[in-house]
PDB file of C-alpha atoms in Angstrom:
ATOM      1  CA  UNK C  10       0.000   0.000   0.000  1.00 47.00           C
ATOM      2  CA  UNK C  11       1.261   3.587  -1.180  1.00 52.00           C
ATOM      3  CA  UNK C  12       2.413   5.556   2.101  1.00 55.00           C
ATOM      4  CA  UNK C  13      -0.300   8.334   1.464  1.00 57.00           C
ATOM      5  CA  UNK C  14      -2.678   5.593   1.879  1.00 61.00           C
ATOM      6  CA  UNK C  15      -0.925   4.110   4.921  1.00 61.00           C
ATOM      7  CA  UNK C  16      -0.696   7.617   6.428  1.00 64.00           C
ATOM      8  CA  UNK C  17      -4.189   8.428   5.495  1.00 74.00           C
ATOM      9  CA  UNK C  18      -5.353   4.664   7.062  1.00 70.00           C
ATOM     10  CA  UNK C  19      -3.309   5.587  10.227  1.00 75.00           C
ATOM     11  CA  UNK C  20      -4.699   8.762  10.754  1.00 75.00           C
ATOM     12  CA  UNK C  21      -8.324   6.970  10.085  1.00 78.00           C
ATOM     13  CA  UNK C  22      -8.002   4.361  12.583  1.00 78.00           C
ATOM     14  CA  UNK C  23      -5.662   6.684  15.356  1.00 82.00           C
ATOM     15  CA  UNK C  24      -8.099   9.492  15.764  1.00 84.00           C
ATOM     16  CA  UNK C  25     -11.450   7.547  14.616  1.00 88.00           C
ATOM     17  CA  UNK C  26     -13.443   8.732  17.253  1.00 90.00           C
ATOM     18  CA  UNK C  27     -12.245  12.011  17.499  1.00 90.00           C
ATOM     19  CA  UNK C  28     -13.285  12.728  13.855  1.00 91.00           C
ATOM     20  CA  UNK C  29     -16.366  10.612  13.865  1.00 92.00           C
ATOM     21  CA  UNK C  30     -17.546  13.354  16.905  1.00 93.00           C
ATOM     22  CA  UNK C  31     -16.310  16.022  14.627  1.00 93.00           C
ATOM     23  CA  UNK C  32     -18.321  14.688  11.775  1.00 94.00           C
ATOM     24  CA  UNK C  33     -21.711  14.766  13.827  1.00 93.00           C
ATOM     25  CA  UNK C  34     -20.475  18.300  14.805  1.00 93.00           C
ATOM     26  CA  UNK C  35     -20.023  19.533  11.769  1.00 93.00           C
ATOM     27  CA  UNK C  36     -22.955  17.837  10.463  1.00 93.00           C
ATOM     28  CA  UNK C  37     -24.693  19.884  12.747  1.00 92.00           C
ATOM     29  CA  UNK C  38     -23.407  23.345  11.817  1.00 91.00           C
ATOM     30  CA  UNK C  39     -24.202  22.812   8.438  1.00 91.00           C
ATOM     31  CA  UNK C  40     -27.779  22.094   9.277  1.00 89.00           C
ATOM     32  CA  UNK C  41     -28.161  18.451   7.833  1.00 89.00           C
ATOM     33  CA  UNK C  42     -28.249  17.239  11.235  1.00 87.00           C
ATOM     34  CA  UNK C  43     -32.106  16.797  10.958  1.00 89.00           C
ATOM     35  CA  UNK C  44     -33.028  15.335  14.361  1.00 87.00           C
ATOM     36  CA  UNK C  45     -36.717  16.583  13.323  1.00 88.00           C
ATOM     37  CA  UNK C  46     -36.549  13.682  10.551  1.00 89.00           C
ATOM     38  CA  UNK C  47     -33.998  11.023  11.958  1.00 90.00           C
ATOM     39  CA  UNK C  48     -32.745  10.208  15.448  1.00 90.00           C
ATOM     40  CA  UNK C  49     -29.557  10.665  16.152  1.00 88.00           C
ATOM     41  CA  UNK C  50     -28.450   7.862  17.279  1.00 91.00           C
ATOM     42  CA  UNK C  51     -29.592   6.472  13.743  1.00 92.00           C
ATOM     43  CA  UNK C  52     -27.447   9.041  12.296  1.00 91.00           C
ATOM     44  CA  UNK C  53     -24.564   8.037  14.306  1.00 92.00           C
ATOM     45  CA  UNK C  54     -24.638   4.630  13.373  1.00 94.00           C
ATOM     46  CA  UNK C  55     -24.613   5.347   9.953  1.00 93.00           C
ATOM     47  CA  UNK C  56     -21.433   7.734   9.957  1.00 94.00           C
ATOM     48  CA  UNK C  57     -19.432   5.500  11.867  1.00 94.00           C
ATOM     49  CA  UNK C  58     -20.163   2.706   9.679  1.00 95.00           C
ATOM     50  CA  UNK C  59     -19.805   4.691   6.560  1.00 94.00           C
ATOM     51  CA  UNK C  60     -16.625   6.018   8.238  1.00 93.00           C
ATOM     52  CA  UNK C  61     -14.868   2.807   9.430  1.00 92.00           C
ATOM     53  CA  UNK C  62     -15.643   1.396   5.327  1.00 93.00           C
ATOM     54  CA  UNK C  63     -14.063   4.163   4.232  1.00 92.00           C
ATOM     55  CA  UNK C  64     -11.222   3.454   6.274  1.00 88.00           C
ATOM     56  CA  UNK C  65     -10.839   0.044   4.825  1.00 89.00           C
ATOM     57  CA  UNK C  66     -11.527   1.515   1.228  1.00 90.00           C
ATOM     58  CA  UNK C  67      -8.147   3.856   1.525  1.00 86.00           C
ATOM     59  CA  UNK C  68      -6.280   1.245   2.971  1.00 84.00           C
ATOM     60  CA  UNK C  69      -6.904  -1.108  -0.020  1.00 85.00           C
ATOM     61  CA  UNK C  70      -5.861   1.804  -2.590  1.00 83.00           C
ATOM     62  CA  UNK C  71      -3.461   4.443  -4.217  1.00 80.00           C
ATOM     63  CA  UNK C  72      -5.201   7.615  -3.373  1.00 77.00           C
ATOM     64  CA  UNK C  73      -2.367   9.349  -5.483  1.00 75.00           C
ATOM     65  CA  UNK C  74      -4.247   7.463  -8.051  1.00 79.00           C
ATOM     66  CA  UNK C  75      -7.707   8.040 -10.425  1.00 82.00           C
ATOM     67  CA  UNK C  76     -10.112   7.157  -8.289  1.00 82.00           C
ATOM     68  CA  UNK C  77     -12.572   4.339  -9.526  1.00 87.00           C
ATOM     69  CA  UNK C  78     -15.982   3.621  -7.353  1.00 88.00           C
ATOM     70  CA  UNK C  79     -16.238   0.551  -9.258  1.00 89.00           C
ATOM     71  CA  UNK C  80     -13.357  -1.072  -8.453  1.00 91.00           C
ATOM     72  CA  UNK C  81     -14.097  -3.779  -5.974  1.00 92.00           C
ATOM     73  CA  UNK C  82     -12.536  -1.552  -3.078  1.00 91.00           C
ATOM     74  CA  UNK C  83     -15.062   0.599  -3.016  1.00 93.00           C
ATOM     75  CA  UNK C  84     -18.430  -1.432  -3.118  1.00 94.00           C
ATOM     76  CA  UNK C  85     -18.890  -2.210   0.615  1.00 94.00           C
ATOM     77  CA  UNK C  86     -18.335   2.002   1.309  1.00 94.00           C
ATOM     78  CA  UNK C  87     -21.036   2.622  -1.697  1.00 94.00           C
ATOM     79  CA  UNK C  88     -23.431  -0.106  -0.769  1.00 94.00           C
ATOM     80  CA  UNK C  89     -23.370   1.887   2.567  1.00 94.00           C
ATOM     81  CA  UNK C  90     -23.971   5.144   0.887  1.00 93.00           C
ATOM     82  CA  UNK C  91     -27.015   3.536  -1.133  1.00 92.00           C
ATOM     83  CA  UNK C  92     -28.907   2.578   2.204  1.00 92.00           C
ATOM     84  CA  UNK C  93     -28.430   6.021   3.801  1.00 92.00           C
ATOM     85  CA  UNK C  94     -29.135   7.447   1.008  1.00 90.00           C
ATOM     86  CA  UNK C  95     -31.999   5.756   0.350  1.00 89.00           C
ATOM     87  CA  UNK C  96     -33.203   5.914   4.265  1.00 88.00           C
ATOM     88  CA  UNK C  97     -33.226  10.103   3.870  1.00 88.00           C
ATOM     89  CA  UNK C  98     -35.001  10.093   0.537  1.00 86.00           C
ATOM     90  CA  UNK C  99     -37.903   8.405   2.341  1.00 85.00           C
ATOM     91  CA  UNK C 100     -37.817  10.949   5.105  1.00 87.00           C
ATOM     92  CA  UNK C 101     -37.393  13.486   3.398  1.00 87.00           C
ATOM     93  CA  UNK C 102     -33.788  15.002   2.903  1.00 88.00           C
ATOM     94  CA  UNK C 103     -32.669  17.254   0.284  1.00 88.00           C
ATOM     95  CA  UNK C 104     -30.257  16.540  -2.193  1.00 86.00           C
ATOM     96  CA  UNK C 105     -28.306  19.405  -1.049  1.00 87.00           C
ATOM     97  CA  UNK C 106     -28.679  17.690   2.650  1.00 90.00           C
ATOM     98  CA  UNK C 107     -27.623  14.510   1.733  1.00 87.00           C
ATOM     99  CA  UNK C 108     -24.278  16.083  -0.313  1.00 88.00           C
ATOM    100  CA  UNK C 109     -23.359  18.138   2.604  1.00 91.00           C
ATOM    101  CA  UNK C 110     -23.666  15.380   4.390  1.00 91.00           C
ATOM    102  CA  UNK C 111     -20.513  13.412   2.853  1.00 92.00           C
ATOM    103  CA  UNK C 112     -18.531  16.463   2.365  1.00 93.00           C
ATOM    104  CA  UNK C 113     -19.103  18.027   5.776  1.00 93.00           C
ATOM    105  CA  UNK C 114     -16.415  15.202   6.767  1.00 92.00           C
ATOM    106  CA  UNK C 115     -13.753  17.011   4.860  1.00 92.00           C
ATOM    107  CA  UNK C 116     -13.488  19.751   7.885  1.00 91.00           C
ATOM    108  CA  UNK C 117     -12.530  16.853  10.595  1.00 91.00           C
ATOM    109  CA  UNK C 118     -10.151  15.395   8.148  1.00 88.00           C
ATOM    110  CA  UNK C 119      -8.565  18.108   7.606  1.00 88.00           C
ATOM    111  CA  UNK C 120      -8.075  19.437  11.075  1.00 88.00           C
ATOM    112  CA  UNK C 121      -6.948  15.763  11.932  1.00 84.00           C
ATOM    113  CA  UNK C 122      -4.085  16.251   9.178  1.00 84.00           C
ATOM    114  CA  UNK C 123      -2.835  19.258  10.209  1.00 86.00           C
ATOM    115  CA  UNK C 124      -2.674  18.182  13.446  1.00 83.00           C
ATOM    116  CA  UNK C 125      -0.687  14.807  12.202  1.00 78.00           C
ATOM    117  CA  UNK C 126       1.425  16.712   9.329  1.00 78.00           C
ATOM    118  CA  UNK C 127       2.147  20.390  10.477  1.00 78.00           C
ATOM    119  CA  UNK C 128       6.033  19.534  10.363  1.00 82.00           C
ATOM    120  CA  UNK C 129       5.320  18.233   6.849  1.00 83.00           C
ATOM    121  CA  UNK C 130       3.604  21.001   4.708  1.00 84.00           C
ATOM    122  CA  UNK C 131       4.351  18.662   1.166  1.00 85.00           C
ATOM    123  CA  UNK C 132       2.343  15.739   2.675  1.00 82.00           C
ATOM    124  CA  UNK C 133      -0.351  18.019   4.266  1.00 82.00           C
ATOM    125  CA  UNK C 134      -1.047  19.219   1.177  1.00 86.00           C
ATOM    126  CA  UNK C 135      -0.982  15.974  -0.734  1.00 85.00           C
ATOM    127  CA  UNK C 136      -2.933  14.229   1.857  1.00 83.00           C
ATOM    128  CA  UNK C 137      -5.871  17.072   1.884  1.00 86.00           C
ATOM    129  CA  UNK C 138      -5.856  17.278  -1.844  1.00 88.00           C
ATOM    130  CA  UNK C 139      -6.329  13.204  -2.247  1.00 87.00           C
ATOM    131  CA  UNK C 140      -8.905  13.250   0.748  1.00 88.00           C
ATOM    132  CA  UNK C 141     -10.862  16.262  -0.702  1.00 90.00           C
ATOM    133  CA  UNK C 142     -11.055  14.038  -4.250  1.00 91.00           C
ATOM    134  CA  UNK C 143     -12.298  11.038  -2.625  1.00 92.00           C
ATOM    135  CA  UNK C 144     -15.427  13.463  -0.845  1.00 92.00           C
ATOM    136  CA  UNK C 145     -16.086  15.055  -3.803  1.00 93.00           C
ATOM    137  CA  UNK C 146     -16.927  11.561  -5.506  1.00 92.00           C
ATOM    138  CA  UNK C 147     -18.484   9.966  -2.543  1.00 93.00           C
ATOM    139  CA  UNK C 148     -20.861  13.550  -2.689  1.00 91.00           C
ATOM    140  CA  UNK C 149     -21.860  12.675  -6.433  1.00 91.00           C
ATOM    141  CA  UNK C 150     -22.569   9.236  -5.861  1.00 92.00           C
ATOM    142  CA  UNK C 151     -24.849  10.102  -3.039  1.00 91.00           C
ATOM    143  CA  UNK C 152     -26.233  12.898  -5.339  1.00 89.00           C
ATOM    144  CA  UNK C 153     -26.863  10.317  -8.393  1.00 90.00           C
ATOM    145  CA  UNK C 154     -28.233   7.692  -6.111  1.00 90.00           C
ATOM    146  CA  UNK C 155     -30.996  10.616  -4.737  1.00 89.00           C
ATOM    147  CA  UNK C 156     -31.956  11.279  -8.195  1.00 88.00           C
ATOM    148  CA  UNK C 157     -32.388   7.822  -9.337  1.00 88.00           C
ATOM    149  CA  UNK C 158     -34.446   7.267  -5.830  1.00 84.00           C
ATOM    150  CA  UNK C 159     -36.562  10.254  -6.696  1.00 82.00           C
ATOM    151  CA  UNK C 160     -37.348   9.222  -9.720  1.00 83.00           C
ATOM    152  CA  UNK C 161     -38.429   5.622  -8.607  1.00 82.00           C
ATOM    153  CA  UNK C 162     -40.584   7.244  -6.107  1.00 77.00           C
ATOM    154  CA  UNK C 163     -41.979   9.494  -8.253  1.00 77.00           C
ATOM    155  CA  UNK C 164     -42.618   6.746 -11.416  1.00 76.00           C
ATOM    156  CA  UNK C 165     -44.283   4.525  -8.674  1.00 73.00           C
ATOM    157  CA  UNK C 166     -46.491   7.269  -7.379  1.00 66.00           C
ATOM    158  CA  UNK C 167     -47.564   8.439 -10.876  1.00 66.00           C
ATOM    159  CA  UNK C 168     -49.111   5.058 -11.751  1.00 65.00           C
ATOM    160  CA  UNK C 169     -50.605   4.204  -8.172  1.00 57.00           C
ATOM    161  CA  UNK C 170     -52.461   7.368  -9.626  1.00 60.00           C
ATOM    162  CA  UNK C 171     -53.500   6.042 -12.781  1.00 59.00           C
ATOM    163  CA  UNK C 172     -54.585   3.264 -10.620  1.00 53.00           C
ATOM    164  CA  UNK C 173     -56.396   5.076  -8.881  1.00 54.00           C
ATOM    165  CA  UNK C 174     -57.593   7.410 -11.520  1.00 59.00           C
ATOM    166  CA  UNK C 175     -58.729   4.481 -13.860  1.00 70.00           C
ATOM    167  CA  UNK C 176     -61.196   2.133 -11.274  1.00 82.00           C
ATOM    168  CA  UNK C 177     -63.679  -0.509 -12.898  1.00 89.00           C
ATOM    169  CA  UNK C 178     -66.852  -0.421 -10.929  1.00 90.00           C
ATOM    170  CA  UNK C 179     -69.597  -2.796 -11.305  1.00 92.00           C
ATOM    171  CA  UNK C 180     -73.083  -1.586 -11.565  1.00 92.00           C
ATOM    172  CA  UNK C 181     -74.793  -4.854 -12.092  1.00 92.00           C
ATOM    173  CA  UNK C 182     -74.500  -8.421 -12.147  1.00 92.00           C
ATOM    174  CA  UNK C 183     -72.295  -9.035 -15.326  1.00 94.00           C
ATOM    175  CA  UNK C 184     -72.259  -5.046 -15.744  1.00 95.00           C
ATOM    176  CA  UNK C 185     -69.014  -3.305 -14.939  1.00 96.00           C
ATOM    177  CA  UNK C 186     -68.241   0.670 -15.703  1.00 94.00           C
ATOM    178  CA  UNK C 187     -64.958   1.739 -16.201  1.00 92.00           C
ATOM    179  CA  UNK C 188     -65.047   6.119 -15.467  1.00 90.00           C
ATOM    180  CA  UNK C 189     -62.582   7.931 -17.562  1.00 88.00           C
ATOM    181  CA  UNK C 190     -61.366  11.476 -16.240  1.00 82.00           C
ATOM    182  CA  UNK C 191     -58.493  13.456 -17.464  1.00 79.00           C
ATOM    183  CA  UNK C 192     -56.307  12.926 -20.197  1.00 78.00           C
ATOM    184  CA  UNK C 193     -56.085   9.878 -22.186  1.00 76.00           C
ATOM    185  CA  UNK C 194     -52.108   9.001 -23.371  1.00 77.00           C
ATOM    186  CA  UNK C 195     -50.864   5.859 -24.430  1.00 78.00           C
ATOM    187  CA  UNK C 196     -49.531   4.833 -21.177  1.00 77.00           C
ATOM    188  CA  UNK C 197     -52.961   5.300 -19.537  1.00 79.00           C
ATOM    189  CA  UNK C 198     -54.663   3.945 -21.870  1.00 83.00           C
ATOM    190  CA  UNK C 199     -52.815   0.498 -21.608  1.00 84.00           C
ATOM    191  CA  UNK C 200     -53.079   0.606 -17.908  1.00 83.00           C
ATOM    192  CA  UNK C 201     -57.131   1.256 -19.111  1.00 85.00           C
ATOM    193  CA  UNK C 202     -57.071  -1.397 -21.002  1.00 88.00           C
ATOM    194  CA  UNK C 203     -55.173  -4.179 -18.745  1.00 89.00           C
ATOM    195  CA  UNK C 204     -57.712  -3.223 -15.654  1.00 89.00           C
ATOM    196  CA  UNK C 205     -60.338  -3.785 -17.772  1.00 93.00           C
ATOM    197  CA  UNK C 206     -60.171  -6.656 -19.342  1.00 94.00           C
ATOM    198  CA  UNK C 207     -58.730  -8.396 -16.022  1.00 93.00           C
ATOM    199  CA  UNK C 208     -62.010  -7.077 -14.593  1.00 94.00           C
ATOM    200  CA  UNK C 209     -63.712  -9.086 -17.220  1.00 95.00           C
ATOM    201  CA  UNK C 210     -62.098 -12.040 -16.481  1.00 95.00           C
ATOM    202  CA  UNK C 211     -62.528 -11.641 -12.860  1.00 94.00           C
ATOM    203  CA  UNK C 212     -66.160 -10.943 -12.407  1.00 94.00           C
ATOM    204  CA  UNK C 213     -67.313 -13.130 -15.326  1.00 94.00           C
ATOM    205  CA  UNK C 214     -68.319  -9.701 -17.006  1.00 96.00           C
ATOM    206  CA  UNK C 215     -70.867  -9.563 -20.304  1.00 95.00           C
ATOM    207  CA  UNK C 216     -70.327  -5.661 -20.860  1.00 96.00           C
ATOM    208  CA  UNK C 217     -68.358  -2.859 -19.906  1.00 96.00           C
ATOM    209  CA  UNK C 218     -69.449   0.608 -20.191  1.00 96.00           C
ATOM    210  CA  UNK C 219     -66.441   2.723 -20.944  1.00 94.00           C
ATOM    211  CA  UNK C 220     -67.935   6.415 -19.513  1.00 93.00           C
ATOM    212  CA  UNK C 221     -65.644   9.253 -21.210  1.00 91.00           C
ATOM    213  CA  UNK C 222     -67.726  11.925 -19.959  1.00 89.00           C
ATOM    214  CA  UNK C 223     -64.848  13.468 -17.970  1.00 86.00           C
ATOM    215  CA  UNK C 224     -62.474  13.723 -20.475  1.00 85.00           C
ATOM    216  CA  UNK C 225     -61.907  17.049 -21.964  1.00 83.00           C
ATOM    217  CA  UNK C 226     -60.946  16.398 -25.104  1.00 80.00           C
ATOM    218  CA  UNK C 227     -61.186  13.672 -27.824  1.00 82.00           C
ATOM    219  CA  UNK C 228     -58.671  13.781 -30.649  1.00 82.00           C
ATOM    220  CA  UNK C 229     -57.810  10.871 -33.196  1.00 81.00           C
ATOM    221  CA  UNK C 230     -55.048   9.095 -30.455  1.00 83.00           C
ATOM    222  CA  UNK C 231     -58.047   9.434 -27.873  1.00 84.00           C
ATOM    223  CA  UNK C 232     -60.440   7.710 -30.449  1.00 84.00           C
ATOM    224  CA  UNK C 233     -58.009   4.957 -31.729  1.00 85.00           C
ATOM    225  CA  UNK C 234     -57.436   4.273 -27.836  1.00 86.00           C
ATOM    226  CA  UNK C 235     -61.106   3.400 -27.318  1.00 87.00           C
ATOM    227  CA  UNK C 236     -61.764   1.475 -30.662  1.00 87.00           C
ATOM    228  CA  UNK C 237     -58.584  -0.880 -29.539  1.00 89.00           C
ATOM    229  CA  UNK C 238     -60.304  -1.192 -26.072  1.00 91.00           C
ATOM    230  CA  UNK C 239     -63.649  -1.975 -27.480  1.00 91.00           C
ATOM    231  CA  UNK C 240     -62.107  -4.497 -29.866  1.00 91.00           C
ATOM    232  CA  UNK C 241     -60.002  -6.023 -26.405  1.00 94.00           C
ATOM    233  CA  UNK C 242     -63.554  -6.307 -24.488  1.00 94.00           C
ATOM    234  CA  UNK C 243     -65.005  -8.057 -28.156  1.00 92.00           C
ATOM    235  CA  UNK C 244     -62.206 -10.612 -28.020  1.00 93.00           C
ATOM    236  CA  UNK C 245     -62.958 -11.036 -24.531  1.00 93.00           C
ATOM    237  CA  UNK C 246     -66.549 -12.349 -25.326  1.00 92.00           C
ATOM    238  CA  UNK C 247     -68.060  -9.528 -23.785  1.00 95.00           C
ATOM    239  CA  UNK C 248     -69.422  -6.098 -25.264  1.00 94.00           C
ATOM    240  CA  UNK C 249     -68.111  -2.412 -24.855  1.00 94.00           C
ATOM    241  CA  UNK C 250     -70.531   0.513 -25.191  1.00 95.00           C
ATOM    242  CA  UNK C 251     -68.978   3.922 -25.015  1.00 94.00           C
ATOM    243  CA  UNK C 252     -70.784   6.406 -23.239  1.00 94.00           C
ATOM    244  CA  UNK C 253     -70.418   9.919 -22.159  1.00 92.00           C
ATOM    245  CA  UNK C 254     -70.524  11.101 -25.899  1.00 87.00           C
ATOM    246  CA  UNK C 255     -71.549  14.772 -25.788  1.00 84.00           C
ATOM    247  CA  UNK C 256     -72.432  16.630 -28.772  1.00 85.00           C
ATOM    248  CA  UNK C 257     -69.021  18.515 -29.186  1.00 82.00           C
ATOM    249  CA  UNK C 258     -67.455  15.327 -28.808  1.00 81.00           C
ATOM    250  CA  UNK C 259     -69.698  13.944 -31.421  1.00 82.00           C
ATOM    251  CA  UNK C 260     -68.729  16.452 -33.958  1.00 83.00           C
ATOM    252  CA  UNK C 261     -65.120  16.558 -33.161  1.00 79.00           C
ATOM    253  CA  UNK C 262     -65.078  12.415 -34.091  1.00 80.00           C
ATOM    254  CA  UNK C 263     -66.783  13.047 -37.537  1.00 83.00           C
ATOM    255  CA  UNK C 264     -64.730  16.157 -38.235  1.00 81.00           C
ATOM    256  CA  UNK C 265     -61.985  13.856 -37.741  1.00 76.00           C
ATOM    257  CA  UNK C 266     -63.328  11.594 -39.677  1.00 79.00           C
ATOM    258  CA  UNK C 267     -62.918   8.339 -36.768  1.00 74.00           C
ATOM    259  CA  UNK C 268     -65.280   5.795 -37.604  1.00 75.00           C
ATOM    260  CA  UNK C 269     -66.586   3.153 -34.236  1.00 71.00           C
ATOM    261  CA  UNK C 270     -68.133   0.232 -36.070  1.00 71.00           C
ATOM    262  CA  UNK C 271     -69.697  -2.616 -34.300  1.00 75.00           C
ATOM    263  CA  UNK C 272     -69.311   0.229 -30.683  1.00 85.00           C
ATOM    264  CA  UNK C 273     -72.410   0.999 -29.451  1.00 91.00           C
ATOM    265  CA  UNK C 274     -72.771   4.472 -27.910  1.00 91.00           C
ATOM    266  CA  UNK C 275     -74.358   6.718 -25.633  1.00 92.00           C
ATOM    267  CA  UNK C 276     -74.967   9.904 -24.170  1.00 90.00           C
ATOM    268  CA  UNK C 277     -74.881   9.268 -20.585  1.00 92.00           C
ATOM    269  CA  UNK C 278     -74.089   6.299 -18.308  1.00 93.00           C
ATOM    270  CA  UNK C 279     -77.229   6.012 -17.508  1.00 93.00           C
ATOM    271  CA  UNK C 280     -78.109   4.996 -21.194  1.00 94.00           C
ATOM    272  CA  UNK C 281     -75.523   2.723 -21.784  1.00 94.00           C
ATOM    273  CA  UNK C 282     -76.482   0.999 -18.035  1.00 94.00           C
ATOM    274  CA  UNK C 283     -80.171   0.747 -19.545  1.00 95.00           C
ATOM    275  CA  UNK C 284     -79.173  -0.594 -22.806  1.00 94.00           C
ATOM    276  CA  UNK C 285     -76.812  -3.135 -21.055  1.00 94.00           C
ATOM    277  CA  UNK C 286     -80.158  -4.561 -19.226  1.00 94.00           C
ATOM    278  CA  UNK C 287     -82.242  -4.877 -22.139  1.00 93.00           C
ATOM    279  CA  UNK C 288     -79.708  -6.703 -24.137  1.00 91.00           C
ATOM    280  CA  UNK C 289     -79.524  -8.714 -20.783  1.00 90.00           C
ATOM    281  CA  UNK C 290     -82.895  -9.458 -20.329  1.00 89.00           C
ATOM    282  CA  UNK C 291     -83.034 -10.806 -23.774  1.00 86.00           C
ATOM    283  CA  UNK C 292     -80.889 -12.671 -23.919  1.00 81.00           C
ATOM    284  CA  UNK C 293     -82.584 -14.379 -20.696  1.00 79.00           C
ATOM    285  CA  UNK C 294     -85.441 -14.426 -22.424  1.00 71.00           C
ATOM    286  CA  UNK C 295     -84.278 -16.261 -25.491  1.00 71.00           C
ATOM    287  CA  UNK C 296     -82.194 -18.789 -23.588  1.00 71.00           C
ATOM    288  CA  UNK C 297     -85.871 -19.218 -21.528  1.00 72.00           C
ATOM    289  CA  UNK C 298     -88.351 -19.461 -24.818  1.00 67.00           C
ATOM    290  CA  UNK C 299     -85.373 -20.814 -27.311  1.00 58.00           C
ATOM    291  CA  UNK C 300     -82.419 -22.694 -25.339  1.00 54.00           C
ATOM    292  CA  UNK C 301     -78.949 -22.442 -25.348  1.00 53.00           C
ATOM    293  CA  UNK C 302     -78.526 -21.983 -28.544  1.00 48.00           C
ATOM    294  CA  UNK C 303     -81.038 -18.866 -29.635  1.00 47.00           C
ATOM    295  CA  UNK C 304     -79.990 -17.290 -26.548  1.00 48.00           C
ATOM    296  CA  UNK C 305     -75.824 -17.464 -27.986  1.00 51.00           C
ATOM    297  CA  UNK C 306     -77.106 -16.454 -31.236  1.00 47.00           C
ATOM    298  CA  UNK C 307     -78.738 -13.044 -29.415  1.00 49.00           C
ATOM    299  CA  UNK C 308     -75.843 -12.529 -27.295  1.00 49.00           C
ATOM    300  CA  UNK C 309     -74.634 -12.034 -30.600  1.00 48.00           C
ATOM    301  CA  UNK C 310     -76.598  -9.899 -32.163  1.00 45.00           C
ATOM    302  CA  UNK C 311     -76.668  -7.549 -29.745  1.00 47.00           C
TER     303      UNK C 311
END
């Protein structure tokens, strides 16, 4: 091992304590102590752990050297970074927070080389310089590990929404309802689509009123969305009547010139619930007078 790492390992495992303290101090003064979001204690454990890996990480390396986070040396230090990163995301840390708090350790570090080194102004120099280096990269690896968190968090939240947003409701034995509001892109409308026609499968379905009457706007993606859902539910053995068609909405399909063959459509839910029942009771009523086989034939027809 290079004697800048040797030096650097000594210094690390002479003084640990005393820098781990002035780590939580500094911590502190820079405000990312947030005792309002995690206990202290928690917070201690995780620099001392973080710091003692570290320890091991220089010992194992030439810090006079590029510095490489995915060499082997590194991965028990980073895999430590990931969880506490990953423990202040969920409570709520900044990104700014979470940086500060890897490079407010370059303060004890410092003072704990200038205390070691002050005869040696060459090595005190070289030592701070290969310390601050290591930080900086430990701080950008937290910051890139927040952002990919984030953005988990976020991409998981957005379609528990459109989970949420897109629930299939069942007005009547072998009737479900699926309530459209808001926009209507493609990844929506495949989420539309998969709910549905599980729904279907679940609850032994016969139709399923797709209500659009809270969406603002139908263009010719919005209208090619509900013909391939309509022809799903078809291939499903059930039927699909689109309701919710108001007359701007009307005009705006033929303008567009969007043709919905074999859909049946209404104005209002409670149309398309009414229609559902008469097809219903028909079709009761033919299996009743006819059999079986009349009553497939009107299932059907309508």
């Amino acid at each position: 091992m290079p004697n800048s790492s040797k030096n650097l390992d000594a210094l690390l495992r002479r003084r640990f304590d005393s820098i781990l303290n002035a780590w939580i101090a500094a911590q502190s003064s820079e405000g990312v102590l947030r005792r309002d979001l995690m206990r202290e204690s928690e917070i201690r454990q995780q620099s001392r752990a973080i710091l003692d890996a570290l320890a091991t990480s220089v010992s194992r390396v030439d810090i006079n050297e590029r510095i490489d986070l995915d060499a082997d040396e590194w991965a028990d230090l980073k895999q430590l970074l990931k969880e506490a990163t990953d423990r202040r995301v969920e409570r709520g840390f900044t990104p700014s927070e979470m940086a500060t708090f890897i490079l407010s350790l370059k303060q004890p570090f410092f003072e704990g080389l200038t205390n070691e080194l002050a005869d040696s102004p060459a090595d005190l120099l070289r030592q701070a310089w290969s310390i601050s280096r290591i930080l900086d990269q430990l701080g950008l690896y937290t910051n890139e590990v927040y952002i990919a968190e984030r953005e988990e968090i976020i991409q998981r939240q957005q379609t528990e929404m459109m989970e949420l947003s897109t629930p299939v409701v069942q007005l009547w034995d072998k009737i479900l309802a699926l309530p459209l509001i808001g926009t209507l892109d493609s990844v929506r409308a495949q989420m539309v689509m998969e709910n549905l026609l599980q729904a279907i499968v679940d609850r032994g379905a016969e139709f399923a009123i797709v209500d659009i009457t809270g969406v603002p706007t139908v263009d010719t993606l919005v209208a090619q969305h509900l013909l391939k859902t309509a022809a799903a539910v078809r291939l499903m053995g059930a039927h699909c009547i689109i309701s919710g068609i108001r007359p701007q909405i009307a005009q705006t399909i033929v303008h567009l010139g969007v043709e919905l063959p074999q859909v049946v459509t209404k104005s209002d839910i409670q149309s398309a619930l009414a229609h559902a029942l008469r097809q219903m009771q028909a079709q009761s009523y033919a299996q009743t007078q006819h059999g079986p086989l009349f009553a497939e034939l009107g299932h059907h027809r309508g």
